[in-house]
PDB file of C-alpha atoms in Angstrom:
ATOM      1  CA  UNK A   1      24.097 -28.069  -0.957  1.00 62.00           C
ATOM      2  CA  UNK A   2      25.911 -24.973  -2.154  1.00 72.00           C
ATOM      3  CA  UNK A   3      23.791 -21.979  -3.031  1.00 92.00           C
ATOM      4  CA  UNK A   4      23.962 -19.685  -6.012  1.00 97.00           C
ATOM      5  CA  UNK A   5      27.456 -18.282  -6.288  1.00 97.00           C
ATOM      6  CA  UNK A   6      28.175 -14.943  -7.897  1.00 98.00           C
ATOM      7  CA  UNK A   7      31.612 -13.587  -8.578  1.00 97.00           C
ATOM      8  CA  UNK A   8      33.034 -11.130  -7.996  1.00 97.00           C
ATOM      9  CA  UNK A   9      31.156  -9.700  -5.012  1.00 97.00           C
ATOM     10  CA  UNK A  10      32.319  -6.157  -5.629  1.00 97.00           C
ATOM     11  CA  UNK A  11      33.624  -4.419  -8.707  1.00 97.00           C
ATOM     12  CA  UNK A  12      34.688  -0.882  -9.498  1.00 98.00           C
ATOM     13  CA  UNK A  13      34.995   0.065 -13.143  1.00 98.00           C
ATOM     14  CA  UNK A  14      35.539   3.227 -15.132  1.00 98.00           C
ATOM     15  CA  UNK A  15      33.070   4.628 -17.623  1.00 98.00           C
ATOM     16  CA  UNK A  16      33.589   3.131 -21.039  1.00 98.00           C
ATOM     17  CA  UNK A  17      35.063  -0.121 -19.776  1.00 98.00           C
ATOM     18  CA  UNK A  18      33.343  -3.463 -20.018  1.00 98.00           C
ATOM     19  CA  UNK A  19      32.642  -5.994 -17.301  1.00 98.00           C
ATOM     20  CA  UNK A  20      31.789  -9.672 -17.061  1.00 98.00           C
ATOM     21  CA  UNK A  21      29.882 -11.083 -14.115  1.00 98.00           C
ATOM     22  CA  UNK A  22      29.656 -14.777 -13.335  1.00 98.00           C
ATOM     23  CA  UNK A  23      26.967 -16.936 -11.784  1.00 98.00           C
ATOM     24  CA  UNK A  24      27.114 -20.592 -10.763  1.00 98.00           C
ATOM     25  CA  UNK A  25      23.636 -21.961 -10.086  1.00 97.00           C
ATOM     26  CA  UNK A  26      22.674 -24.592  -7.578  1.00 96.00           C
ATOM     27  CA  UNK A  27      23.744 -28.006  -8.780  1.00 94.00           C
ATOM     28  CA  UNK A  28      21.015 -29.484 -10.942  1.00 92.00           C
ATOM     29  CA  UNK A  29      19.331 -26.154 -11.649  1.00 94.00           C
ATOM     30  CA  UNK A  30      19.029 -25.526 -15.363  1.00 94.00           C
ATOM     31  CA  UNK A  31      17.514 -22.060 -15.419  1.00 94.00           C
ATOM     32  CA  UNK A  32      19.370 -18.855 -14.626  1.00 96.00           C
ATOM     33  CA  UNK A  33      17.904 -15.371 -14.520  1.00 96.00           C
ATOM     34  CA  UNK A  34      19.599 -12.032 -14.039  1.00 98.00           C
ATOM     35  CA  UNK A  35      18.248  -8.879 -12.425  1.00 98.00           C
ATOM     36  CA  UNK A  36      19.510  -5.378 -11.865  1.00 98.00           C
ATOM     37  CA  UNK A  37      18.620  -3.984  -8.448  1.00 95.00           C
ATOM     38  CA  UNK A  38      18.800  -0.265  -7.708  1.00 93.00           C
ATOM     39  CA  UNK A  39      17.200   1.780  -4.914  1.00 87.00           C
ATOM     40  CA  UNK A  40      15.055   3.746  -7.335  1.00 80.00           C
ATOM     41  CA  UNK A  41      14.011   1.034  -9.781  1.00 85.00           C
ATOM     42  CA  UNK A  42      13.835  -2.097  -7.650  1.00 89.00           C
ATOM     43  CA  UNK A  43      14.514  -5.399  -9.420  1.00 95.00           C
ATOM     44  CA  UNK A  44      14.595  -5.033 -13.179  1.00 96.00           C
ATOM     45  CA  UNK A  45      14.593  -8.172 -15.308  1.00 96.00           C
ATOM     46  CA  UNK A  46      17.620  -8.592 -17.564  1.00 97.00           C
ATOM     47  CA  UNK A  47      17.582 -12.120 -19.010  1.00 95.00           C
ATOM     48  CA  UNK A  48      16.431 -15.650 -18.433  1.00 95.00           C
ATOM     49  CA  UNK A  49      18.338 -18.669 -19.710  1.00 95.00           C
ATOM     50  CA  UNK A  50      17.349 -22.286 -19.863  1.00 94.00           C
ATOM     51  CA  UNK A  51      19.469 -25.047 -21.353  1.00 92.00           C
ATOM     52  CA  UNK A  52      21.946 -22.570 -22.862  1.00 94.00           C
ATOM     53  CA  UNK A  53      19.184 -20.640 -24.650  1.00 95.00           C
ATOM     54  CA  UNK A  54      18.097 -17.125 -23.835  1.00 95.00           C
ATOM     55  CA  UNK A  55      14.368 -17.432 -23.312  1.00 93.00           C
ATOM     56  CA  UNK A  56      13.589 -13.821 -22.614  1.00 93.00           C
ATOM     57  CA  UNK A  57      15.268 -10.461 -22.389  1.00 94.00           C
ATOM     58  CA  UNK A  58      14.282  -7.344 -20.500  1.00 94.00           C
ATOM     59  CA  UNK A  59      14.208  -3.751 -21.701  1.00 94.00           C
ATOM     60  CA  UNK A  60      17.891  -3.036 -21.514  1.00 97.00           C
ATOM     61  CA  UNK A  61      20.153  -1.695 -24.264  1.00 97.00           C
ATOM     62  CA  UNK A  62      22.244  -4.012 -26.385  1.00 96.00           C
ATOM     63  CA  UNK A  63      25.268  -3.225 -24.208  1.00 98.00           C
ATOM     64  CA  UNK A  64      23.884  -5.821 -21.826  1.00 98.00           C
ATOM     65  CA  UNK A  65      24.392  -9.383 -22.973  1.00 97.00           C
ATOM     66  CA  UNK A  66      24.680 -12.794 -21.460  1.00 97.00           C
ATOM     67  CA  UNK A  67      25.112 -16.457 -22.063  1.00 97.00           C
ATOM     68  CA  UNK A  68      24.698 -19.812 -20.400  1.00 98.00           C
ATOM     69  CA  UNK A  69      27.098 -22.693 -20.665  1.00 97.00           C
ATOM     70  CA  UNK A  70      26.427 -26.412 -20.898  1.00 96.00           C
ATOM     71  CA  UNK A  71      27.047 -26.800 -17.143  1.00 95.00           C
ATOM     72  CA  UNK A  72      24.328 -24.175 -16.532  1.00 96.00           C
ATOM     73  CA  UNK A  73      26.814 -21.563 -15.343  1.00 97.00           C
ATOM     74  CA  UNK A  74      26.020 -18.151 -16.713  1.00 98.00           C
ATOM     75  CA  UNK A  75      27.812 -14.920 -17.440  1.00 98.00           C
ATOM     76  CA  UNK A  76      26.537 -11.486 -18.195  1.00 98.00           C
ATOM     77  CA  UNK A  77      28.520  -8.780 -19.880  1.00 98.00           C
ATOM     78  CA  UNK A  78      28.064  -5.037 -19.933  1.00 98.00           C
ATOM     79  CA  UNK A  79      30.050  -3.109 -22.500  1.00 96.00           C
ATOM     80  CA  UNK A  80      30.784   0.611 -22.632  1.00 97.00           C
ATOM     81  CA  UNK A  81      29.849   1.122 -19.004  1.00 98.00           C
ATOM     82  CA  UNK A  82      27.864   4.185 -17.978  1.00 98.00           C
ATOM     83  CA  UNK A  83      27.497   5.732 -14.540  1.00 97.00           C
ATOM     84  CA  UNK A  84      23.877   4.610 -14.499  1.00 96.00           C
ATOM     85  CA  UNK A  85      24.934   0.966 -14.695  1.00 97.00           C
ATOM     86  CA  UNK A  86      26.025   1.137 -11.067  1.00 97.00           C
ATOM     87  CA  UNK A  87      23.813  -1.372  -9.313  1.00 97.00           C
ATOM     88  CA  UNK A  88      23.576  -4.704  -7.582  1.00 97.00           C
ATOM     89  CA  UNK A  89      23.359  -7.448 -10.190  1.00 98.00           C
ATOM     90  CA  UNK A  90      21.519 -10.498  -8.963  1.00 98.00           C
ATOM     91  CA  UNK A  91      21.562 -13.972 -10.368  1.00 98.00           C
ATOM     92  CA  UNK A  92      18.846 -16.483  -9.552  1.00 96.00           C
ATOM     93  CA  UNK A  93      18.538 -20.134 -10.431  1.00 95.00           C
ATOM     94  CA  UNK A  94      15.637 -22.513 -10.674  1.00 93.00           C
ATOM     95  CA  UNK A  95      15.348 -26.259 -11.305  1.00 90.00           C
ATOM     96  CA  UNK A  96      13.451 -25.864 -14.553  1.00 82.00           C
ATOM     97  CA  UNK A  97      12.108 -22.688 -16.122  1.00 71.00           C
ATOM     98  CA  UNK A  98      11.748 -20.484 -13.063  1.00 65.00           C
ATOM     99  CA  UNK A  99       8.110 -21.242 -12.483  1.00 73.00           C
ATOM    100  CA  UNK A 100       8.805 -22.912  -9.170  1.00 82.00           C
ATOM    101  CA  UNK A 101      10.516 -19.853  -7.786  1.00 90.00           C
ATOM    102  CA  UNK A 102      14.086 -18.718  -7.598  1.00 93.00           C
ATOM    103  CA  UNK A 103      17.068 -19.173  -5.346  1.00 95.00           C
ATOM    104  CA  UNK A 104      19.051 -15.964  -5.413  1.00 97.00           C
ATOM    105  CA  UNK A 105      22.728 -15.314  -5.079  1.00 97.00           C
ATOM    106  CA  UNK A 106      24.172 -12.528  -2.972  1.00 96.00           C
ATOM    107  CA  UNK A 107      24.824 -10.386  -6.020  1.00 97.00           C
ATOM    108  CA  UNK A 108      27.689  -8.465  -7.553  1.00 98.00           C
ATOM    109  CA  UNK A 109      27.871  -4.824  -6.540  1.00 97.00           C
ATOM    110  CA  UNK A 110      29.092  -2.880  -9.576  1.00 98.00           C
ATOM    111  CA  UNK A 111      30.216   0.712  -9.171  1.00 98.00           C
ATOM    112  CA  UNK A 112      31.007   2.718 -12.272  1.00 98.00           C
ATOM    113  CA  UNK A 113      33.123   5.828 -11.725  1.00 97.00           C
TER     114      UNK A 113
ATOM    115  CA  UNK B   1       2.204  -5.736 -20.254  1.00 72.00           C
ATOM    116  CA  UNK B   2       2.930  -7.688 -17.132  1.00 80.00           C
ATOM    117  CA  UNK B   3       3.330  -5.539 -14.016  1.00 88.00           C
ATOM    118  CA  UNK B   4       3.184  -5.773 -10.240  1.00 94.00           C
ATOM    119  CA  UNK B   5       2.125  -3.060  -7.858  1.00 95.00           C
ATOM    120  CA  UNK B   6       2.860  -3.002  -4.142  1.00 95.00           C
ATOM    121  CA  UNK B   7       0.759  -0.467  -2.311  1.00 87.00           C
ATOM    122  CA  UNK B   8       3.024   0.506   0.539  1.00 88.00           C
ATOM    123  CA  UNK B   9       6.682   1.378   0.250  1.00 92.00           C
ATOM    124  CA  UNK B  10       7.268   1.638   3.989  1.00 95.00           C
ATOM    125  CA  UNK B  11       5.388   0.083   6.874  1.00 97.00           C
ATOM    126  CA  UNK B  12       6.146   0.497  10.564  1.00 98.00           C
ATOM    127  CA  UNK B  13       4.521  -1.807  13.088  1.00 98.00           C
ATOM    128  CA  UNK B  14       4.930  -2.679  16.729  1.00 97.00           C
ATOM    129  CA  UNK B  15       5.634  -6.261  17.739  1.00 97.00           C
ATOM    130  CA  UNK B  16       2.524  -8.432  17.929  1.00 97.00           C
ATOM    131  CA  UNK B  17       0.650  -6.226  15.457  1.00 98.00           C
ATOM    132  CA  UNK B  18      -0.969  -7.871  12.448  1.00 98.00           C
ATOM    133  CA  UNK B  19       0.528  -7.381   9.017  1.00 97.00           C
ATOM    134  CA  UNK B  20      -1.020  -7.158   5.589  1.00 97.00           C
ATOM    135  CA  UNK B  21       1.014  -6.076   2.567  1.00 97.00           C
ATOM    136  CA  UNK B  22      -0.861  -5.421  -0.622  1.00 96.00           C
ATOM    137  CA  UNK B  23       0.108  -6.707  -4.049  1.00 96.00           C
ATOM    138  CA  UNK B  24      -1.756  -6.373  -7.347  1.00 96.00           C
ATOM    139  CA  UNK B  25      -0.702  -7.697 -10.710  1.00 93.00           C
ATOM    140  CA  UNK B  26      -1.829  -6.778 -14.174  1.00 88.00           C
ATOM    141  CA  UNK B  27      -1.555  -9.908 -16.305  1.00 74.00           C
ATOM    142  CA  UNK B  28      -4.923 -11.330 -17.201  1.00 68.00           C
ATOM    143  CA  UNK B  29      -3.861 -14.881 -17.959  1.00 76.00           C
ATOM    144  CA  UNK B  30      -2.754 -17.665 -15.696  1.00 82.00           C
ATOM    145  CA  UNK B  31       0.015 -16.615 -13.376  1.00 86.00           C
ATOM    146  CA  UNK B  32       2.327 -17.948 -10.744  1.00 92.00           C
ATOM    147  CA  UNK B  33       2.633 -15.625  -7.765  1.00 94.00           C
ATOM    148  CA  UNK B  34       5.416 -15.258  -5.237  1.00 96.00           C
ATOM    149  CA  UNK B  35       6.514 -13.338  -2.196  1.00 97.00           C
ATOM    150  CA  UNK B  36      10.208 -12.940  -1.513  1.00 97.00           C
ATOM    151  CA  UNK B  37      11.876 -11.467   1.540  1.00 97.00           C
ATOM    152  CA  UNK B  38      15.234  -9.779   1.947  1.00 95.00           C
ATOM    153  CA  UNK B  39      16.443  -9.506   5.539  1.00 96.00           C
ATOM    154  CA  UNK B  40      19.080  -6.868   6.294  1.00 94.00           C
ATOM    155  CA  UNK B  41      22.418  -7.966   4.911  1.00 91.00           C
ATOM    156  CA  UNK B  42      21.028 -11.141   3.398  1.00 93.00           C
ATOM    157  CA  UNK B  43      20.049 -12.216  -0.072  1.00 93.00           C
ATOM    158  CA  UNK B  44      16.513 -12.533  -1.371  1.00 95.00           C
ATOM    159  CA  UNK B  45      14.731 -15.694  -0.378  1.00 95.00           C
ATOM    160  CA  UNK B  46      11.422 -17.218  -1.320  1.00 95.00           C
ATOM    161  CA  UNK B  47       8.731 -16.779   1.323  1.00 96.00           C
ATOM    162  CA  UNK B  48       5.821 -18.496  -0.391  1.00 96.00           C
ATOM    163  CA  UNK B  49       4.353 -19.221  -3.815  1.00 94.00           C
ATOM    164  CA  UNK B  50       1.029 -19.866  -5.474  1.00 93.00           C
ATOM    165  CA  UNK B  51       0.534 -21.973  -8.581  1.00 89.00           C
ATOM    166  CA  UNK B  52      -2.987 -23.329  -8.434  1.00 87.00           C
ATOM    167  CA  UNK B  53      -5.525 -24.877  -6.126  1.00 90.00           C
ATOM    168  CA  UNK B  54      -6.211 -23.504  -2.648  1.00 93.00           C
ATOM    169  CA  UNK B  55      -5.966 -19.720  -2.951  1.00 94.00           C
ATOM    170  CA  UNK B  56      -4.673 -19.444   0.614  1.00 96.00           C
ATOM    171  CA  UNK B  57      -1.036 -20.433   0.696  1.00 96.00           C
ATOM    172  CA  UNK B  58       1.159 -20.752   3.719  1.00 95.00           C
ATOM    173  CA  UNK B  59       4.847 -20.018   3.747  1.00 93.00           C
ATOM    174  CA  UNK B  60       7.724 -19.978   6.126  1.00 91.00           C
ATOM    175  CA  UNK B  61       7.824 -18.157   9.468  1.00 93.00           C
ATOM    176  CA  UNK B  62       4.044 -17.958   9.833  1.00 95.00           C
ATOM    177  CA  UNK B  63       3.387 -15.936   6.687  1.00 97.00           C
ATOM    178  CA  UNK B  64       0.446 -16.604   4.411  1.00 97.00           C
ATOM    179  CA  UNK B  65      -0.970 -15.042   1.278  1.00 98.00           C
ATOM    180  CA  UNK B  66      -4.361 -15.122  -0.378  1.00 96.00           C
ATOM    181  CA  UNK B  67      -4.851 -15.150  -4.128  1.00 94.00           C
ATOM    182  CA  UNK B  68      -8.032 -13.331  -5.163  1.00 93.00           C
ATOM    183  CA  UNK B  69      -8.348 -13.741  -8.908  1.00 90.00           C
ATOM    184  CA  UNK B  70     -11.215 -11.300  -9.315  1.00 91.00           C
ATOM    185  CA  UNK B  71      -9.139  -8.562  -7.709  1.00 92.00           C
ATOM    186  CA  UNK B  72      -5.820  -9.555  -9.302  1.00 92.00           C
ATOM    187  CA  UNK B  73      -4.406  -9.509  -5.795  1.00 95.00           C
ATOM    188  CA  UNK B  74      -2.024 -11.605  -3.743  1.00 96.00           C
ATOM    189  CA  UNK B  75      -1.739  -9.967  -0.341  1.00 97.00           C
ATOM    190  CA  UNK B  76       0.734 -11.128   2.272  1.00 98.00           C
ATOM    191  CA  UNK B  77      -0.400 -11.534   5.860  1.00 98.00           C
ATOM    192  CA  UNK B  78       0.949 -12.441   9.264  1.00 98.00           C
ATOM    193  CA  UNK B  79      -1.211 -12.398  12.401  1.00 97.00           C
ATOM    194  CA  UNK B  80       1.520 -11.236  14.779  1.00 97.00           C
ATOM    195  CA  UNK B  81       4.827  -9.766  13.618  1.00 98.00           C
ATOM    196  CA  UNK B  82       8.123 -10.019  15.439  1.00 97.00           C
ATOM    197  CA  UNK B  83      11.114  -7.721  15.473  1.00 96.00           C
ATOM    198  CA  UNK B  84      12.937 -10.318  13.343  1.00 96.00           C
ATOM    199  CA  UNK B  85      10.408  -9.763  10.534  1.00 97.00           C
ATOM    200  CA  UNK B  86      12.058  -6.420   9.785  1.00 98.00           C
ATOM    201  CA  UNK B  87      12.964  -6.780   6.124  1.00 97.00           C
ATOM    202  CA  UNK B  88      12.021  -5.775   2.608  1.00 96.00           C
ATOM    203  CA  UNK B  89       9.238  -7.797   0.991  1.00 97.00           C
ATOM    204  CA  UNK B  90       8.799  -8.248  -2.735  1.00 97.00           C
ATOM    205  CA  UNK B  91       5.774  -9.530  -4.576  1.00 97.00           C
ATOM    206  CA  UNK B  92       6.451 -11.180  -7.944  1.00 96.00           C
ATOM    207  CA  UNK B  93       4.454 -12.632 -10.800  1.00 94.00           C
ATOM    208  CA  UNK B  94       5.250 -14.933 -13.671  1.00 91.00           C
ATOM    209  CA  UNK B  95       2.831 -15.748 -16.460  1.00 83.00           C
ATOM    210  CA  UNK B  96       2.684 -19.469 -16.986  1.00 77.00           C
ATOM    211  CA  UNK B  97       4.518 -20.443 -20.136  1.00 75.00           C
ATOM    212  CA  UNK B  98       6.501 -17.237 -20.015  1.00 77.00           C
ATOM    213  CA  UNK B  99      10.131 -16.875 -19.180  1.00 85.00           C
ATOM    214  CA  UNK B 100      10.114 -13.756 -17.092  1.00 90.00           C
ATOM    215  CA  UNK B 101       9.330 -13.065 -13.443  1.00 93.00           C
ATOM    216  CA  UNK B 102       8.416  -9.477 -12.673  1.00 94.00           C
ATOM    217  CA  UNK B 103       8.946  -7.993  -9.230  1.00 96.00           C
ATOM    218  CA  UNK B 104       7.138  -5.214  -7.457  1.00 95.00           C
ATOM    219  CA  UNK B 105       9.038  -2.252  -6.062  1.00 94.00           C
ATOM    220  CA  UNK B 106       9.173  -3.778  -2.600  1.00 95.00           C
ATOM    221  CA  UNK B 107       7.810  -2.841   0.825  1.00 96.00           C
ATOM    222  CA  UNK B 108      10.165  -2.069   3.656  1.00 96.00           C
ATOM    223  CA  UNK B 109       8.787  -3.325   6.943  1.00 98.00           C
ATOM    224  CA  UNK B 110      10.195  -2.100  10.223  1.00 97.00           C
ATOM    225  CA  UNK B 111       8.988  -3.776  13.385  1.00 98.00           C
ATOM    226  CA  UNK B 112       9.521  -1.891  16.627  1.00 96.00           C
ATOM    227  CA  UNK B 113      10.480  -4.008  19.603  1.00 89.00           C
TER     228      UNK B 113
END
């Protein structure tokens, strides 16, 4: 079956712009989590969604937001981009609430210039 | 607060050497524990997981990990590494009933042929 699909794969944005990243989970998976991966900070938790509800949020400013749709697809949005937002954004899905482990997508590489 | 500590950031081994990567977590309640692996150019994938029961869990590609509750540890082991085990390894923890999986900083393993 198809894996976790993230679009776009690469993105270059200018400071101050906003960006929307998309994630399609594995069919039948109802939980989607997002992580920011950088060389210095590793994987930092952004959000976890289950059945269209945000169940938890990491320590990121309010510029970072997300949502999950009824088909379990998820989007995350970053407004007023800063240079420090440059990172690999990973989406992961799980059948239920993530306790069984994740299947990760390949990520969206965001570069802010 | 929930946290995960991986002792070694970089490990270099020769083929056929034994591997042990350390992982300690801070949460005092019931946790689910995971090891993920990221091979060069590939996305993160689940190596093994522990929920309950036998504290020695076996994963893919000959890896195993032992949960020692008294030491808050979940170390990853492999008796004999191969060049193809060169990758970055991440330990992760999730408190049961929570909606957040926390990752360690990762350990880069390089296996010399």
